mmCIF file of C-alpha atoms in Angstrom:
data_model
loop_
_atom_site.group_PDB
_atom_site.id
_atom_site.type_symbol
_atom_site.label_atom_id
_atom_site.label_comp_id
_atom_site.label_asym_id
_atom_site.label_seq_id
_atom_site.Cartn_x
_atom_site.Cartn_y
_atom_site.Cartn_z
ATOM 1 C CA MET A 1 149.037 125.994 -19.049
ATOM 2 C CA ARG A 2 149.553 122.852 -21.127
ATOM 3 C CA ASN A 3 149.983 120.774 -17.959
ATOM 4 C CA ARG A 4 146.757 122.116 -16.527
ATOM 5 C CA HIS A 5 144.875 121.090 -19.709
ATOM 6 C CA LEU A 6 146.427 117.650 -19.581
ATOM 7 C CA ILE A 7 145.428 117.155 -15.935
ATOM 8 C CA LEU A 8 141.877 118.271 -16.717
ATOM 9 C CA LEU A 9 141.606 115.810 -19.626
ATOM 10 C CA VAL A 10 142.825 112.930 -17.486
ATOM 11 C CA SER A 11 140.339 113.820 -14.757
ATOM 12 C CA ILE A 12 137.455 113.843 -17.242
ATOM 13 C CA LEU A 13 138.432 110.407 -18.624
ATOM 14 C CA LEU A 14 138.793 108.961 -15.135
ATOM 15 C CA ALA A 15 135.395 110.278 -14.128
ATOM 16 C CA THR A 16 133.878 108.773 -17.264
ATOM 17 C CA PHE A 17 135.276 105.302 -16.432
ATOM 18 C CA LEU A 18 134.070 105.534 -12.844
ATOM 19 C CA VAL A 19 130.580 106.475 -13.939
ATOM 20 C CA ALA A 20 130.513 103.593 -16.432
ATOM 21 C CA GLY A 21 131.668 101.127 -13.762
ATOM 22 C CA CYS A 22 128.912 102.175 -11.391
ATOM 23 C CA ALA A 23 126.211 102.258 -14.032
ATOM 24 C CA GLY A 24 124.504 99.133 -12.528
ATOM 25 C CA ASN A 25 124.059 95.416 -13.380
ATOM 26 C CA ARG A 26 123.458 94.213 -16.902
ATOM 27 C CA VAL A 27 120.076 92.521 -17.798
ATOM 28 C CA ALA A 28 120.257 89.171 -19.631
ATOM 29 C CA THR A 29 118.756 89.165 -23.078
ATOM 30 C CA LYS A 30 115.692 87.022 -23.972
ATOM 31 C CA GLY A 31 117.897 84.742 -26.049
ATOM 32 C CA GLU A 32 120.243 84.213 -23.127
ATOM 33 C CA THR A 33 117.330 83.557 -20.763
ATOM 34 C CA ASP A 34 115.874 80.955 -23.173
ATOM 35 C CA GLN A 35 119.226 79.168 -23.293
ATOM 36 C CA PHE A 36 119.532 79.270 -19.495
ATOM 37 C CA ASN A 37 116.050 77.701 -19.199
ATOM 38 C CA ALA A 38 116.931 74.979 -21.707
ATOM 39 C CA ILE A 39 120.058 74.082 -19.722
ATOM 40 C CA SER A 40 118.078 74.113 -16.466
ATOM 41 C CA GLY A 41 115.466 71.813 -18.051
ATOM 42 C CA LYS A 42 118.123 69.223 -18.933
ATOM 43 C CA ILE A 43 119.472 69.276 -15.379
ATOM 44 C CA ALA A 44 115.950 68.945 -13.912
ATOM 45 C CA GLU A 45 115.171 66.022 -16.248
ATOM 46 C CA ALA A 46 118.295 64.224 -15.053
ATOM 47 C CA GLU A 47 117.517 64.910 -11.376
ATOM 48 C CA ASN A 48 113.903 63.715 -11.634
ATOM 49 C CA MET A 49 114.559 60.581 -13.712
ATOM 50 C CA LYS A 50 113.065 57.360 -12.325
ATOM 51 C CA PRO A 51 113.950 54.968 -10.807
ATOM 52 C CA LYS A 52 117.441 56.491 -10.508
ATOM 53 C CA GLY A 53 118.122 60.233 -10.680
ATOM 54 C CA ALA A 54 121.303 62.205 -11.315
ATOM 55 C CA LYS A 55 122.088 62.426 -7.598
ATOM 56 C CA GLU A 56 122.519 58.625 -7.621
ATOM 57 C CA CYS A 57 123.872 58.083 -11.132
ATOM 58 C CA ALA A 58 126.050 61.150 -11.802
ATOM 59 C CA PRO A 59 126.561 63.229 -8.623
ATOM 60 C CA LYS A 60 129.870 64.740 -9.757
ATOM 61 C CA GLU A 61 128.570 65.685 -13.205
ATOM 62 C CA LEU A 62 125.418 67.120 -11.639
ATOM 63 C CA ALA A 63 127.448 69.420 -9.363
ATOM 64 C CA ILE A 64 129.532 70.615 -12.322
ATOM 65 C CA ALA A 65 126.471 71.302 -14.487
ATOM 66 C CA LYS A 66 124.764 73.301 -11.722
ATOM 67 C CA ALA A 67 127.948 75.297 -11.075
ATOM 68 C CA GLU A 68 128.317 76.115 -14.786
ATOM 69 C CA LEU A 69 124.674 77.237 -14.980
ATOM 70 C CA ASP A 70 124.986 79.424 -11.887
ATOM 71 C CA GLY A 71 128.201 80.896 -13.331
ATOM 72 C CA ILE A 72 126.729 81.993 -16.659
ATOM 73 C CA ARG A 73 123.619 83.361 -14.966
ATOM 74 C CA HIS A 74 125.823 85.477 -12.697
ATOM 75 C CA GLN A 75 128.067 86.615 -15.542
ATOM 76 C CA SER A 76 125.075 87.645 -17.631
ATOM 77 C CA THR A 77 124.209 90.306 -15.030
ATOM 78 C CA GLU A 78 127.681 91.825 -14.930
ATOM 79 C CA SER A 79 128.083 94.952 -17.040
ATOM 80 C CA TRP A 80 131.729 94.107 -17.726
ATOM 81 C CA ASP A 81 131.085 90.613 -19.087
ATOM 82 C CA ASP A 82 129.382 89.074 -22.084
ATOM 83 C CA THR A 83 128.339 85.394 -22.083
ATOM 84 C CA ALA A 84 128.682 85.299 -25.838
ATOM 85 C CA LYS A 85 132.424 86.001 -25.732
ATOM 86 C CA THR A 86 134.671 83.198 -26.832
ATOM 87 C CA GLY A 87 136.614 81.428 -24.100
ATOM 88 C CA PRO A 88 140.091 79.983 -24.211
ATOM 89 C CA TRP A 89 138.787 76.655 -25.734
ATOM 90 C CA SER A 90 136.879 78.381 -28.534
ATOM 91 C CA ASP A 91 133.542 77.618 -26.810
ATOM 92 C CA THR A 92 131.154 80.221 -25.498
ATOM 93 C CA THR A 93 130.438 80.076 -21.801
ATOM 94 C CA ILE A 94 126.830 79.157 -22.560
ATOM 95 C CA ALA A 95 127.979 76.293 -24.778
ATOM 96 C CA ILE A 96 130.199 74.988 -21.975
ATOM 97 C CA ALA A 97 127.282 75.002 -19.523
ATOM 98 C CA SER A 98 125.004 73.347 -22.099
ATOM 99 C CA LYS A 99 127.558 70.609 -22.710
ATOM 100 C CA ALA A 100 127.878 69.983 -18.960
ATOM 101 C CA ALA A 101 124.077 69.558 -18.757
ATOM 102 C CA ASP A 102 124.174 67.139 -21.720
ATOM 103 C CA VAL A 103 126.838 65.066 -19.948
ATOM 104 C CA VAL A 104 124.859 64.656 -16.721
ATOM 105 C CA LEU A 105 121.655 63.842 -18.653
ATOM 106 C CA ALA A 106 123.366 61.237 -20.848
ATOM 107 C CA LYS A 107 125.071 59.535 -17.905
ATOM 108 C CA THR A 108 121.821 59.435 -15.914
ATOM 109 C CA LYS A 109 119.935 57.885 -18.847
ATOM 110 C CA ALA A 110 122.651 55.251 -19.244
ATOM 111 C CA CYS A 111 122.312 54.405 -15.547
ATOM 112 C CA GLN A 112 118.598 53.439 -15.763
ATOM 113 C CA PRO A 113 117.899 49.694 -15.316
ATOM 114 C CA PRO A 114 115.855 47.882 -17.977
ATOM 115 C CA VAL A 115 112.055 47.992 -17.655
ATOM 116 C CA VAL A 116 110.343 44.799 -18.878
ATOM 117 C CA ASN A 117 106.727 43.683 -19.391
ATOM 118 C CA PHE A 118 106.433 39.994 -20.331
ATOM 119 C CA SER A 119 103.323 37.780 -20.495
ATOM 120 C CA ALA A 120 101.809 34.680 -22.107
ATOM 121 C CA ASN A 121 98.261 34.637 -23.517
ATOM 122 C CA PRO A 122 96.593 32.326 -22.856
ATOM 123 C CA ALA A 123 98.575 31.336 -19.795
ATOM 124 C CA ALA A 124 97.074 27.831 -19.834
ATOM 125 C CA ILE A 125 96.495 25.640 -22.902
ATOM 126 C CA SER A 126 95.370 22.138 -23.766
ATOM 127 C CA PRO A 127 97.802 19.656 -25.348
ATOM 128 C CA GLY A 128 98.450 20.559 -28.987
ATOM 129 C CA GLN A 129 97.437 24.216 -28.566
ATOM 130 C CA CYS A 130 99.690 27.298 -28.690
ATOM 131 C CA SER A 131 100.169 30.479 -26.639
ATOM 132 C CA THR A 132 101.550 33.899 -27.613
ATOM 133 C CA LEU A 133 104.442 35.452 -25.695
ATOM 134 C CA THR A 134 104.296 39.264 -25.718
ATOM 135 C CA TRP A 135 106.958 41.620 -24.372
ATOM 136 C CA SER A 136 107.974 45.279 -24.295
ATOM 137 C CA THR A 137 111.157 46.774 -22.829
ATOM 138 C CA GLN A 138 112.857 50.088 -22.115
ATOM 139 C CA ASN A 139 116.520 50.984 -21.511
ATOM 140 C CA VAL A 140 117.560 47.732 -23.210
ATOM 141 C CA GLN A 141 120.447 47.035 -25.577
ATOM 142 C CA LYS A 142 119.970 43.256 -25.870
ATOM 143 C CA ALA A 143 117.042 40.930 -25.155
ATOM 144 C CA GLU A 144 116.694 37.178 -25.460
ATOM 145 C CA ILE A 145 114.257 34.433 -24.429
ATOM 146 C CA ASP A 146 115.314 30.945 -23.379
ATOM 147 C CA GLN A 147 113.685 27.638 -24.403
ATOM 148 C CA GLU A 148 115.317 27.925 -27.854
ATOM 149 C CA VAL A 149 113.536 31.196 -28.717
ATOM 150 C CA GLY A 150 116.812 33.134 -28.789
ATOM 151 C CA ALA A 151 117.557 36.834 -29.377
ATOM 152 C CA VAL A 152 114.507 39.079 -29.831
ATOM 153 C CA ALA A 153 113.749 42.739 -30.558
ATOM 154 C CA ALA A 154 113.160 45.172 -27.701
ATOM 155 C CA SER A 155 109.404 44.686 -28.167
ATOM 156 C CA GLY A 156 107.414 42.027 -29.971
ATOM 157 C CA SER A 157 105.513 38.742 -29.764
ATOM 158 C CA LYS A 158 106.049 35.074 -30.625
ATOM 159 C CA GLN A 159 103.838 32.012 -30.709
ATOM 160 C CA VAL A 160 105.008 28.977 -28.733
ATOM 161 C CA CYS A 161 103.498 25.485 -28.586
ATOM 162 C CA PRO A 162 105.036 23.621 -25.627
ATOM 163 C CA LYS A 163 104.180 19.969 -25.044
ATOM 164 C CA GLU A 164 104.348 20.383 -21.269
ATOM 165 C CA THR A 165 104.186 23.221 -18.750
ATOM 166 C CA THR A 166 107.122 25.505 -19.580
ATOM 167 C CA PRO A 167 108.524 28.708 -17.985
ATOM 168 C CA TYR A 168 109.950 31.181 -20.521
ATOM 169 C CA THR A 169 112.543 33.650 -19.157
ATOM 170 C CA LEU A 170 113.246 36.961 -20.894
ATOM 171 C CA THR A 171 116.722 38.367 -20.161
ATOM 172 C CA ALA A 172 116.982 42.120 -20.854
ATOM 173 C CA THR A 173 120.394 43.790 -20.670
ATOM 174 C CA GLY A 174 121.139 47.527 -20.784
ATOM 175 C CA THR A 175 123.795 49.948 -19.601
ATOM 176 C CA GLY A 176 121.943 50.115 -16.265
ATOM 177 C CA GLY A 177 122.068 46.356 -15.591
ATOM 178 C CA THR A 178 120.223 43.106 -16.408
ATOM 179 C CA VAL A 179 116.598 42.204 -15.595
ATOM 180 C CA TYR A 180 114.940 38.753 -15.787
ATOM 181 C CA GLU A 181 111.177 38.247 -16.258
ATOM 182 C CA THR A 182 109.383 34.891 -16.551
ATOM 183 C CA ALA A 183 106.092 33.975 -18.229
ATOM 184 C CA THR A 184 104.853 30.414 -17.736
ATOM 185 C CA VAL A 185 102.656 28.516 -20.197
ATOM 186 C CA THR A 186 100.758 25.786 -18.368
ATOM 187 C CA VAL A 187 99.766 22.721 -20.388
ATOM 188 C CA ASN A 188 96.674 21.161 -18.832
ATOM 189 C CA PRO A 189 96.422 17.365 -18.685
ATOM 190 C CA PRO A 190 94.352 15.800 -21.474
ATOM 191 C CA VAL A 191 90.667 15.435 -20.778
ATOM 192 C CA VAL A 192 89.735 11.776 -20.520
ATOM 193 C CA ALA A 193 86.182 11.022 -21.567
ATOM 194 C CA ALA A 194 84.137 9.460 -18.820
ATOM 195 C CA PRO A 195 83.188 5.841 -19.488
ATOM 196 C CA PRO A 196 79.570 5.265 -20.425
ATOM 197 C CA PRO A 197 77.331 4.495 -17.496
ATOM 198 C CA PRO A 198 76.662 0.829 -16.885
ATOM 199 C CA PRO A 199 73.390 -0.464 -18.242
ATOM 200 C CA PRO A 200 70.571 -0.312 -15.772
ATOM 201 C CA LYS A 201 70.223 -3.405 -13.677
ATOM 202 C CA ALA A 202 67.246 -5.489 -14.350
ATOM 203 C CA ALA A 203 64.798 -5.287 -11.533
ATOM 204 C CA PRO A 204 64.898 -8.594 -9.685
ATOM 205 C CA VAL A 205 61.697 -10.489 -9.441
ATOM 206 C CA VAL A 206 61.133 -11.020 -5.762
ATOM 207 C CA VAL A 207 58.241 -12.152 -3.725
ATOM 208 C CA PRO A 208 57.594 -9.453 -1.132
ATOM 209 C CA ALA A 209 58.410 -10.832 2.263
ATOM 210 C CA ALA A 210 57.580 -9.277 5.573
ATOM 211 C CA VAL A 211 60.436 -8.303 7.838
ATOM 212 C CA PRO A 212 60.628 -10.761 10.691
ATOM 213 C CA VAL A 213 59.180 -9.444 13.895
ATOM 214 C CA GLY A 214 61.878 -7.837 16.015
ATOM 215 C CA ALA A 215 64.448 -7.975 13.183
ATOM 216 C CA GLU A 216 66.972 -5.110 13.233
ATOM 217 C CA VAL A 217 70.254 -4.724 11.325
ATOM 218 C CA THR A 218 72.816 -2.001 12.116
ATOM 219 C CA LEU A 219 75.585 -1.149 9.618
ATOM 220 C CA ARG A 220 78.393 1.424 9.962
ATOM 221 C CA VAL A 221 80.188 3.332 7.144
ATOM 222 C CA ASN A 222 83.216 5.560 7.826
ATOM 223 C CA PHE A 223 84.503 8.670 5.974
ATOM 224 C CA ASP A 224 87.751 10.521 5.362
ATOM 225 C CA THR A 225 88.348 13.924 7.014
ATOM 226 C CA ALA A 226 86.021 16.681 5.706
ATOM 227 C CA LYS A 227 84.585 14.289 3.078
ATOM 228 C CA TRP A 228 81.191 12.781 2.490
ATOM 229 C CA ASN A 229 81.862 10.562 -0.544
ATOM 230 C CA ILE A 230 81.621 6.836 0.062
ATOM 231 C CA ARG A 231 84.940 4.990 0.243
ATOM 232 C CA PRO A 232 85.398 1.815 -1.848
ATOM 233 C CA ALA A 233 86.275 -0.012 1.362
ATOM 234 C CA ASP A 234 82.681 0.485 2.632
ATOM 235 C CA LEU A 235 80.815 -0.766 -0.448
ATOM 236 C CA ALA A 236 80.684 -4.288 0.947
ATOM 237 C CA GLU A 237 78.990 -2.981 4.087
ATOM 238 C CA LEU A 238 76.414 -1.108 2.053
ATOM 239 C CA GLN A 239 75.811 -4.175 -0.089
ATOM 240 C CA LYS A 240 74.429 -5.866 3.035
ATOM 241 C CA ALA A 241 71.737 -3.194 3.176
ATOM 242 C CA VAL A 242 70.994 -3.639 -0.541
ATOM 243 C CA ASP A 243 70.714 -7.403 -0.125
ATOM 244 C CA PHE A 244 68.389 -6.929 2.869
ATOM 245 C CA ALA A 245 66.195 -4.612 0.820
ATOM 246 C CA LYS A 246 66.003 -7.159 -1.991
ATOM 247 C CA LYS A 247 64.970 -9.880 0.450
ATOM 248 C CA TYR A 248 62.549 -7.630 2.319
ATOM 249 C CA PRO A 249 61.219 -5.008 -0.123
ATOM 250 C CA ASN A 250 59.058 -3.449 2.567
ATOM 251 C CA ALA A 251 61.914 -2.777 5.003
ATOM 252 C CA LYS A 252 62.475 0.764 6.323
ATOM 253 C CA PHE A 253 65.944 2.389 6.556
ATOM 254 C CA HIS A 254 67.116 5.127 8.921
ATOM 255 C CA VAL A 255 70.471 6.817 8.131
ATOM 256 C CA VAL A 256 72.289 9.002 10.724
ATOM 257 C CA GLY A 257 75.504 10.964 9.885
ATOM 258 C CA HIS A 258 78.205 11.875 12.429
ATOM 259 C CA THR A 259 81.540 13.797 12.487
ATOM 260 C CA ASP A 260 84.594 14.081 14.738
ATOM 261 C CA SER A 261 85.045 17.155 16.960
ATOM 262 C CA ARG A 262 87.228 19.179 14.608
ATOM 263 C CA GLY A 263 85.459 22.143 12.983
ATOM 264 C CA GLY A 264 82.675 24.392 14.216
ATOM 265 C CA ASP A 265 79.227 23.205 15.237
ATOM 266 C CA LYS A 266 77.479 24.568 12.139
ATOM 267 C CA TYR A 267 80.116 23.104 9.806
ATOM 268 C CA ASN A 268 79.993 19.683 11.478
ATOM 269 C CA GLN A 269 76.191 19.606 11.441
ATOM 270 C CA ASN A 270 76.133 20.320 7.728
ATOM 271 C CA LEU A 271 78.885 17.754 7.064
ATOM 272 C CA SER A 272 77.021 15.045 8.999
ATOM 273 C CA GLU A 273 73.857 15.716 6.966
ATOM 274 C CA GLN A 274 75.818 15.475 3.716
ATOM 275 C CA ARG A 275 77.240 12.112 4.796
ATOM 276 C CA ALA A 276 73.774 10.788 5.612
ATOM 277 C CA GLU A 277 72.452 12.013 2.242
ATOM 278 C CA SER A 278 75.392 10.402 0.454
ATOM 279 C CA VAL A 279 74.452 6.975 1.858
ATOM 280 C CA LYS A 280 70.772 7.575 1.104
ATOM 281 C CA LYS A 281 71.549 8.432 -2.533
ATOM 282 C CA TYR A 282 73.645 5.279 -2.841
ATOM 283 C CA LEU A 283 70.784 3.106 -1.613
ATOM 284 C CA VAL A 284 68.297 4.827 -3.921
ATOM 285 C CA GLY A 285 70.720 4.205 -6.786
ATOM 286 C CA GLU A 286 70.622 0.501 -5.871
ATOM 287 C CA ALA A 287 66.823 0.420 -6.256
ATOM 288 C CA VAL A 288 65.874 1.047 -2.628
ATOM 289 C CA PRO A 289 62.704 3.213 -2.771
ATOM 290 C CA PRO A 290 63.481 6.720 -1.421
ATOM 291 C CA GLY A 291 60.204 6.774 0.494
ATOM 292 C CA GLN A 292 61.505 3.963 2.685
ATOM 293 C CA ILE A 293 64.637 5.862 3.752
ATOM 294 C CA THR A 294 64.918 8.628 6.360
ATOM 295 C CA ALA A 295 68.176 10.538 6.904
ATOM 296 C CA GLU A 296 69.483 12.992 9.508
ATOM 297 C CA GLY A 297 72.757 14.439 10.775
ATOM 298 C CA LYS A 298 73.881 14.803 14.387
ATOM 299 C CA GLY A 299 77.208 16.616 13.899
ATOM 300 C CA GLU A 300 79.766 15.777 16.579
ATOM 301 C CA ALA A 301 77.154 15.222 19.321
ATOM 302 C CA GLU A 302 77.415 11.424 19.662
ATOM 303 C CA PRO A 303 81.065 10.313 19.523
ATOM 304 C CA ILE A 304 81.932 6.662 19.944
ATOM 305 C CA GLY A 305 85.727 7.150 19.905
ATOM 306 C CA ASN A 306 88.288 9.449 21.537
ATOM 307 C CA ASN A 307 88.430 12.660 19.486
ATOM 308 C CA LYS A 308 91.979 13.282 20.746
ATOM 309 C CA THR A 309 93.354 10.351 18.730
ATOM 310 C CA LYS A 310 93.336 9.749 14.983
ATOM 311 C CA GLU A 311 91.783 6.321 15.490
ATOM 312 C CA GLY A 312 88.996 7.798 17.602
ATOM 313 C CA GLN A 313 88.377 10.576 15.097
ATOM 314 C CA PHE A 314 88.087 7.995 12.309
ATOM 315 C CA GLN A 315 85.545 6.026 14.332
ATOM 316 C CA ASN A 316 83.475 9.174 14.820
ATOM 317 C CA ARG A 317 83.440 10.085 11.105
ATOM 318 C CA ARG A 318 80.645 7.637 10.335
ATOM 319 C CA VAL A 319 77.129 6.992 9.105
ATOM 320 C CA VAL A 320 75.032 4.489 11.041
ATOM 321 C CA LEU A 321 72.414 2.666 8.961
ATOM 322 C CA LYS A 322 69.591 0.874 10.763
ATOM 323 C CA ILE A 323 67.112 -1.439 9.018
ATOM 324 C CA VAL A 324 63.966 -1.885 11.060
ATOM 325 C CA GLY A 325 60.335 -2.693 10.737
ATOM 326 C CA SER A 326 58.345 -2.344 7.531
ATOM 327 C CA LYS A 327 56.567 0.487 5.745
#
């Protein structure tokens, strides 16, 4: 009888354990879920960090942190386990996973290269003036600027007064490497005051003389490529026209501008007109009445030299000045 009771008791206890084992998965508490989310957030921050994420900076630590997180999430659903139990190193399983996430986040942050913004304002100054260097940095342990500025804080500004154009280089060093940024302060050349204009020439007293019948004088002035300003070498040629005008105040002048064949038709036409006007303005400035001067441009239409050679091109870049008749 006693054996039968003992067998019955054992059967009841066994059935109780079996029912408990099949009772279903455990549901994680809100506190556990909040901790899981915090650990997951650290891992996500490390993975999404720019310009270098955890996959590049700490791949091994990232794999460990994810494995620890998956492990505690799985254990939290097991009815036989408790994530709050103390492990063999006196850390809870959640604490171990949290520490693994901290490790991957810290290593990824340390891997980020320095970020530097560096500028000079104003970027260009006159002699004797100053400019302000301004900088800001991230992920930097040490920063310094050359040109005798020396070590500087991670962010700040400093006034500099260079005597000549000077590039300033900021060297920023962090656990993720070293970055160099340069800001240049340009010192403009001093402004030289223009000399006062020469006093006006006294108008010469001349007896108007008629231009001799059939008289005609042709002068030629050449120009540099794409230019219409008169060259010093041609002033002597133009002086002949001025002298003629002084001798014959009633003389008429006709100015025609030309170009070489380089450039488009519209461009060359405009350039030839500018050259003709340049000579006209010179003559007017030398007291030749503007009403006695006509000017026109003919572009590249009437070459006198070979446009395939430099010498021929130079010959074609000209203004022809004719002095004929009387007004």
